[in-house]
Coordinates of C-alpha atoms and ligand atoms in Angstrom, one line a residue:
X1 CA -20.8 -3.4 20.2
X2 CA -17.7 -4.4 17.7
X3 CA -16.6 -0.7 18.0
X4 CA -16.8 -1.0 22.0
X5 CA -14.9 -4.5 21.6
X6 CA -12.4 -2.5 19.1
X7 CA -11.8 0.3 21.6
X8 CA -9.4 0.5 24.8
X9 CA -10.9 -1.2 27.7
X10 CA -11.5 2.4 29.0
X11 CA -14.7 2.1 26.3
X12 CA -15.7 -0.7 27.8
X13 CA -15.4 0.0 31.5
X14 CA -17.0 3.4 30.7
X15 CA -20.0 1.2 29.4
X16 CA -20.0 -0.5 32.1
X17 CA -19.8 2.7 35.0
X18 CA -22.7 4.1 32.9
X19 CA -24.8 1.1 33.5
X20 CA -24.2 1.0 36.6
X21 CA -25.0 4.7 37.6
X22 CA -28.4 3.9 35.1
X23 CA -29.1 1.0 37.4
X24 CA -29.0 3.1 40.6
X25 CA -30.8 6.3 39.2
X26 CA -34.9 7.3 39.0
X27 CA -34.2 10.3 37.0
X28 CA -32.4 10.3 33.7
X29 CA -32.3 13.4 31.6
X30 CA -30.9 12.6 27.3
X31 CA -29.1 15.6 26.1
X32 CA -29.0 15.2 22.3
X33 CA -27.2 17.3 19.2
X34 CA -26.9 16.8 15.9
X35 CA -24.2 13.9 16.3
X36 CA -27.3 11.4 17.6
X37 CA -28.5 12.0 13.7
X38 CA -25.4 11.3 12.1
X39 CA -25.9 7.8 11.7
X40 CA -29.3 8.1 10.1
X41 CA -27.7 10.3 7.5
X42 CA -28.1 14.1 8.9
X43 CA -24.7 16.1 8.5
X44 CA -24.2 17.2 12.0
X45 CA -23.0 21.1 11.8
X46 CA -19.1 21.4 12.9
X47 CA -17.7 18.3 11.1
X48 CA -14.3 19.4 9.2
X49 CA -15.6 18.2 6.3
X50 CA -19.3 17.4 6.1
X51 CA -20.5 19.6 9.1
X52 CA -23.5 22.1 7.5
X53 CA -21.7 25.2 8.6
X54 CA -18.5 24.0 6.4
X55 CA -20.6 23.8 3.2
X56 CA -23.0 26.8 4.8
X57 CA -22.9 30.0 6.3
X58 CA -25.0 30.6 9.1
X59 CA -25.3 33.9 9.4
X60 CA -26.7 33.7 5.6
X61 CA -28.9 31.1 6.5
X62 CA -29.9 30.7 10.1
X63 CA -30.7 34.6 11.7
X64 CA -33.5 36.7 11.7
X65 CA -31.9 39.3 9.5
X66 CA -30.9 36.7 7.0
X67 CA -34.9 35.6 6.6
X68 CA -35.4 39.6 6.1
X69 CA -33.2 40.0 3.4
X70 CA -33.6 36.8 1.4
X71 CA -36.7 35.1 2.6
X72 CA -37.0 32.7 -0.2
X73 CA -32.6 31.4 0.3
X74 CA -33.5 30.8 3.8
X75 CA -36.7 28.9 3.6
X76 CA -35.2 27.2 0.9
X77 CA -32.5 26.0 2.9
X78 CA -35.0 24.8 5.5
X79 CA -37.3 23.3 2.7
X80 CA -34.4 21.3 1.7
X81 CA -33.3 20.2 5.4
X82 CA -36.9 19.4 6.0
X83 CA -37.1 16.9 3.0
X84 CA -33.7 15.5 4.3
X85 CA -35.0 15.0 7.9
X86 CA -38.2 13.2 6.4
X87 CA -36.0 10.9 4.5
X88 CA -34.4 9.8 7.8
X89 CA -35.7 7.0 9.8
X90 CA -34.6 6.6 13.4
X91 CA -31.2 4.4 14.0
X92 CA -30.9 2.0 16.9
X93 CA -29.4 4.2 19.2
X94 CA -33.1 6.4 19.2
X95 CA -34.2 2.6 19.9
X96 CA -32.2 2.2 23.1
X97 CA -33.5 5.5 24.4
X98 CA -37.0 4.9 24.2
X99 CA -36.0 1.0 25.8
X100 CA -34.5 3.2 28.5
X101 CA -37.7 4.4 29.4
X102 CA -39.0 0.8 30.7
X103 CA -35.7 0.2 32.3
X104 CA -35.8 3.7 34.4
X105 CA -38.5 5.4 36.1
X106 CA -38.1 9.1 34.7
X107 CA -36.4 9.5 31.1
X108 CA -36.6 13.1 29.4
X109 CA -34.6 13.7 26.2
X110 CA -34.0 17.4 25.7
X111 CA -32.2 18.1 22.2
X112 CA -30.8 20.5 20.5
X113 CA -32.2 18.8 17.4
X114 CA -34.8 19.8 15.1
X115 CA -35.6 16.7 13.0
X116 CA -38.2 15.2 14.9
X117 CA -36.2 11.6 14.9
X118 CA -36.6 11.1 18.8
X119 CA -40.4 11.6 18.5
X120 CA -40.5 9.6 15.6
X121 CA -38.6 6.5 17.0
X122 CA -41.0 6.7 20.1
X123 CA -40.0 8.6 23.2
X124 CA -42.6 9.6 25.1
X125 CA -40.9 12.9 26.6
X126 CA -39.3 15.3 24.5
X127 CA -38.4 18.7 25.0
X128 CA -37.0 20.3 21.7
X129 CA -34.8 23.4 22.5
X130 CA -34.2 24.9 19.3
X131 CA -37.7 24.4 18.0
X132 CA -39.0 21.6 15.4
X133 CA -38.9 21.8 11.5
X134 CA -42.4 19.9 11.8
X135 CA -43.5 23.0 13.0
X136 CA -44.1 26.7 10.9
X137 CA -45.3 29.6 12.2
X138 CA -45.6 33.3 10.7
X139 CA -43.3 35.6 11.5
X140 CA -46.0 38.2 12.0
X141 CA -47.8 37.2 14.7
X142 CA -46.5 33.3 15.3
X143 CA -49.5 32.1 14.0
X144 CA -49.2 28.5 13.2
X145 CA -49.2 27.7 9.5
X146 CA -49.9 23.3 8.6
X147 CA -46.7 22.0 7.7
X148 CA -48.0 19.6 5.3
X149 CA -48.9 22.5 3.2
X150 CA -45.1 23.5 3.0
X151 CA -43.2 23.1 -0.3
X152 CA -40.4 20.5 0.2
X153 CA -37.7 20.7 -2.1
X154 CA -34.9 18.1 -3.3
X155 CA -31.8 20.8 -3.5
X156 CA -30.9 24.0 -0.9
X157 CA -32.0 26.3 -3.4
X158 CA -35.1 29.4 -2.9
X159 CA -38.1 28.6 -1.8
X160 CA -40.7 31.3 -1.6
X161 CA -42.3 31.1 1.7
X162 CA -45.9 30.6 2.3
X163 CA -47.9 33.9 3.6
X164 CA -49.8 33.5 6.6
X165 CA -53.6 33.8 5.7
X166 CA -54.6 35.5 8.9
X167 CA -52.1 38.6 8.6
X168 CA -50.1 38.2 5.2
X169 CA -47.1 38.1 7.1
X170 CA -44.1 35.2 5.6
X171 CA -44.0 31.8 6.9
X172 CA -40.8 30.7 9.0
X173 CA -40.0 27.6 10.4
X174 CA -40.4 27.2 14.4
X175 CA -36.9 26.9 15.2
X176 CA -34.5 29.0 16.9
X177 CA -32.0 31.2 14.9
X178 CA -29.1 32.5 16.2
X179 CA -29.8 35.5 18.3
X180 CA -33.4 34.6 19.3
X181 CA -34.6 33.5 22.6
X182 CA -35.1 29.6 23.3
X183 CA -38.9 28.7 24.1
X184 CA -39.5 29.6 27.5
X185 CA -41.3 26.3 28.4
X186 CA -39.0 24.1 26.7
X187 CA -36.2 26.0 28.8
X188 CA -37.4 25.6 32.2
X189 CA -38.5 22.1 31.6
X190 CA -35.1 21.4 30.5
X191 CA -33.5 23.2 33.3
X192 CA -36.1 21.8 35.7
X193 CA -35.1 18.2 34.5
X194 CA -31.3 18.9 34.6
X195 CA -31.1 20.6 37.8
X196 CA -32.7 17.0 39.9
X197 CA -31.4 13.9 37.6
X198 CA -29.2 11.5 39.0
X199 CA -27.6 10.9 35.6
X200 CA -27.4 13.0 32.4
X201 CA -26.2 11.5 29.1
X202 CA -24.9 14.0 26.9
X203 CA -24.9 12.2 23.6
X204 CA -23.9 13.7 19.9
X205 CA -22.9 17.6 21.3
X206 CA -19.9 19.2 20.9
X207 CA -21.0 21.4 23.6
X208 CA -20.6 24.9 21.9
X209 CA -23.5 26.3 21.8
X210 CA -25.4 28.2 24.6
X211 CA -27.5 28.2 26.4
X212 CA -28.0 24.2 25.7
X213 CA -24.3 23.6 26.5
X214 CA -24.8 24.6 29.8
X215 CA -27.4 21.7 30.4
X216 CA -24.4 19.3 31.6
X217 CA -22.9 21.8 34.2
X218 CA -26.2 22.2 35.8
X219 CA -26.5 18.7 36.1
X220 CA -23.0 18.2 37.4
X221 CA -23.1 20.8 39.7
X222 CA -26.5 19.4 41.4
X223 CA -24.6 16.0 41.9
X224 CA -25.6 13.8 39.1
X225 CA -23.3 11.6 37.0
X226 CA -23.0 12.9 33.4
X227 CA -22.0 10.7 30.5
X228 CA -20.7 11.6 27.6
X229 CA -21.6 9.6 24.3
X230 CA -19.3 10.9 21.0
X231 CA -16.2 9.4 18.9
X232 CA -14.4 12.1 19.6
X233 CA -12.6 13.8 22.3
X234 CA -14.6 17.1 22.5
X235 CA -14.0 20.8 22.8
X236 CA -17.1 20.4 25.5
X237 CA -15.8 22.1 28.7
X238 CA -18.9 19.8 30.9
X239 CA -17.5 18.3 33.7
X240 CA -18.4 14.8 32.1
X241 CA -17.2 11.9 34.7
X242 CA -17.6 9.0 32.3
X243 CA -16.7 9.6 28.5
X244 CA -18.2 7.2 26.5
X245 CA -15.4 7.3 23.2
X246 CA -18.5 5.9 20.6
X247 CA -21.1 6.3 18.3
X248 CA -24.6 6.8 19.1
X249 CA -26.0 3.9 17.2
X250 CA -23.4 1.5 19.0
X251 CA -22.7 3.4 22.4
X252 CA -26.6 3.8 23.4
X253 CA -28.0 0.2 22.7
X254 CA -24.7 -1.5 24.7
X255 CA -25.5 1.0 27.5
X256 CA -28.8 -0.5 27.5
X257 CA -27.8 -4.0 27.2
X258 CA -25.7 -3.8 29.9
X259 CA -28.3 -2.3 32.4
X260 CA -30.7 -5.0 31.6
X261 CA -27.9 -7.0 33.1
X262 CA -28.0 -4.9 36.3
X263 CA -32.1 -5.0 36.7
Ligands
LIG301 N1 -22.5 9.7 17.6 C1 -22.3 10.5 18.6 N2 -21.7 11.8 18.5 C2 -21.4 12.1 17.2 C3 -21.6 11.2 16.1 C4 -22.2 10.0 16.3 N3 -22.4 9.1 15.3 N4 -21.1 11.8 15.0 C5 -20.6 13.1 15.4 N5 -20.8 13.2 16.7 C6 -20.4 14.3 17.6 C7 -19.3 15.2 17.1 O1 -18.0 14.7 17.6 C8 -19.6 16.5 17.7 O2 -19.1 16.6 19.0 O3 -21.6 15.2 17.5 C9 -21.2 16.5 17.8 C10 -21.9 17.4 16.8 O4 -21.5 18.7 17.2 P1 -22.2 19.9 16.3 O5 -22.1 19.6 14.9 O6 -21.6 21.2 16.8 O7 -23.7 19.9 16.7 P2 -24.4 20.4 18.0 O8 -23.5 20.3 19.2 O9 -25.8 19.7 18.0 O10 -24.6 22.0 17.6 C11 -25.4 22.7 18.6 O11 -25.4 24.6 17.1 O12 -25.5 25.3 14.9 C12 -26.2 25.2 16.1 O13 -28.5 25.1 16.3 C13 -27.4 24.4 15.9 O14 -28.4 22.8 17.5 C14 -27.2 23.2 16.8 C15 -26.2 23.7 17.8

């Protein structure tokens, strides 16, 4: 709350608008990027200085074709993020979200994230666009390998990956790399969800990347009030009608605090 109290009264009155359309909506869709993890230490991926893409390159790390030529660099990479993501526990932001659900009759968080924190802090309806490092799969035939089997490693270095033991193919982890397609279900429940909300909170994106970015426009152009939860003033072109200038872990539980107010 301080930083709300620190801020222009625009941060406060956009606090309060966003309660207000929370208070008069049944469905509420969660958009989420890596910007809802930054506070429980996961580098988000287009900070200046300590985004992953500043320190890494992703077409080294995060393609198809980079898994074919150096399997071991890439699942490295992923062994590493993987031991990073366990290491994080779920701030009080992921708190307010799953409060929201007793507050408002339909909450679905659809993120772009991969870490696994929203499930972990308790919501009850995820749907995870870009795949799940708790999940592995071969990338034979997708069958599913037991992530607890997975080497974990303290530093981004090579990891050889697993082989499948039903077709000897390498084990991958079950997220989306640039250039694949998104999960077909998770898609069209996200689109389903985005397309009939009366509010969408986009919190933590910075809106680039399709087709998740367009999440905010669907719900915008289908009536509903989007919010926007980040510090900064965003390249994101969504029409977002309240901007919520914050973090996460203060932005989400004030939004939350305030609607009690209104029930
Ligand atoms: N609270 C809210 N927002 C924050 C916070 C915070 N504490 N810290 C940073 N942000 C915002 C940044 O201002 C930025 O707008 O989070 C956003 C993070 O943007 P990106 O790093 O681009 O992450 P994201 O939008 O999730 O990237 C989308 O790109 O690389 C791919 O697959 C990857 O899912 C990822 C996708």
């Amino acid at each position: 709350m301080d930083d709300l109290v620190a801020g222009t009264v625009t941060e406060r009155d956009a606090v309060e608008a966003a309660a207000r359309a929370l208070a008069a909506a049944r469905r509420v869709v969660v958009a989420t990027g890596a910007g809802m993890s930054q506070e429980s230490g996961i580098p988000t991926f287009r900070d200046a200085v300590s985004g992953m893409w500043s320190r890494f390159d992703p077409d080294d790390l995060a393609t198809p074709a980079a898994f074919a030529r150096d399997p071991a660099r890439v699942f490295g990479w992923y062994a590493w993020r993987r031991r990073l993501m366990r290491a994080a526990e779920p701030h009080t932001g992921y708190d307010a979200l799953v409060a929201l659900e007793a507050l408002v009759p339909d909450v679905v968080v659809v993120t772009q994230n991969i870490d696994g924190l929203h499930r972990r802090a308790g919501s009850r309806r995820v749907v995870e666009l870009h795949g799940s490092l708790d999940r592995f799969v071969c990338a034979g035939a997708l069958h599913p390998y037991p992530a607890e089997a997975v080497p974990e490693s303290a530093a981004d270095g090579a990891v050889a990956p697993p082989v499948c033991p039903q077709c000897g193919a390498l084990v991958r982890p079950a997220v989306v790399w640039f250039g694949e397609m998104l999960p077909e279900t998770a898609v069209r429940a996200a689109w389903e969800a985005a397309a009939r909300c009366d509010v969408m909170l986009v919190v933590g994106t910075s809106g680039l990347v399709y087709p998740a970015a367009a999440l905010p426009q669907i719900a915008g152009d289908a009536g509903a009030t989007v919010v926007e939860v980040n510090p900064e003033a965003d390249e994101g072109s969504w029409p977002a009608l309240i901007r919520c200038r914050g973090r996460a872990g203060v932005v989400l539980p004030a939004l939350v605090e305030r609607l009690r107010r209104h029930r």
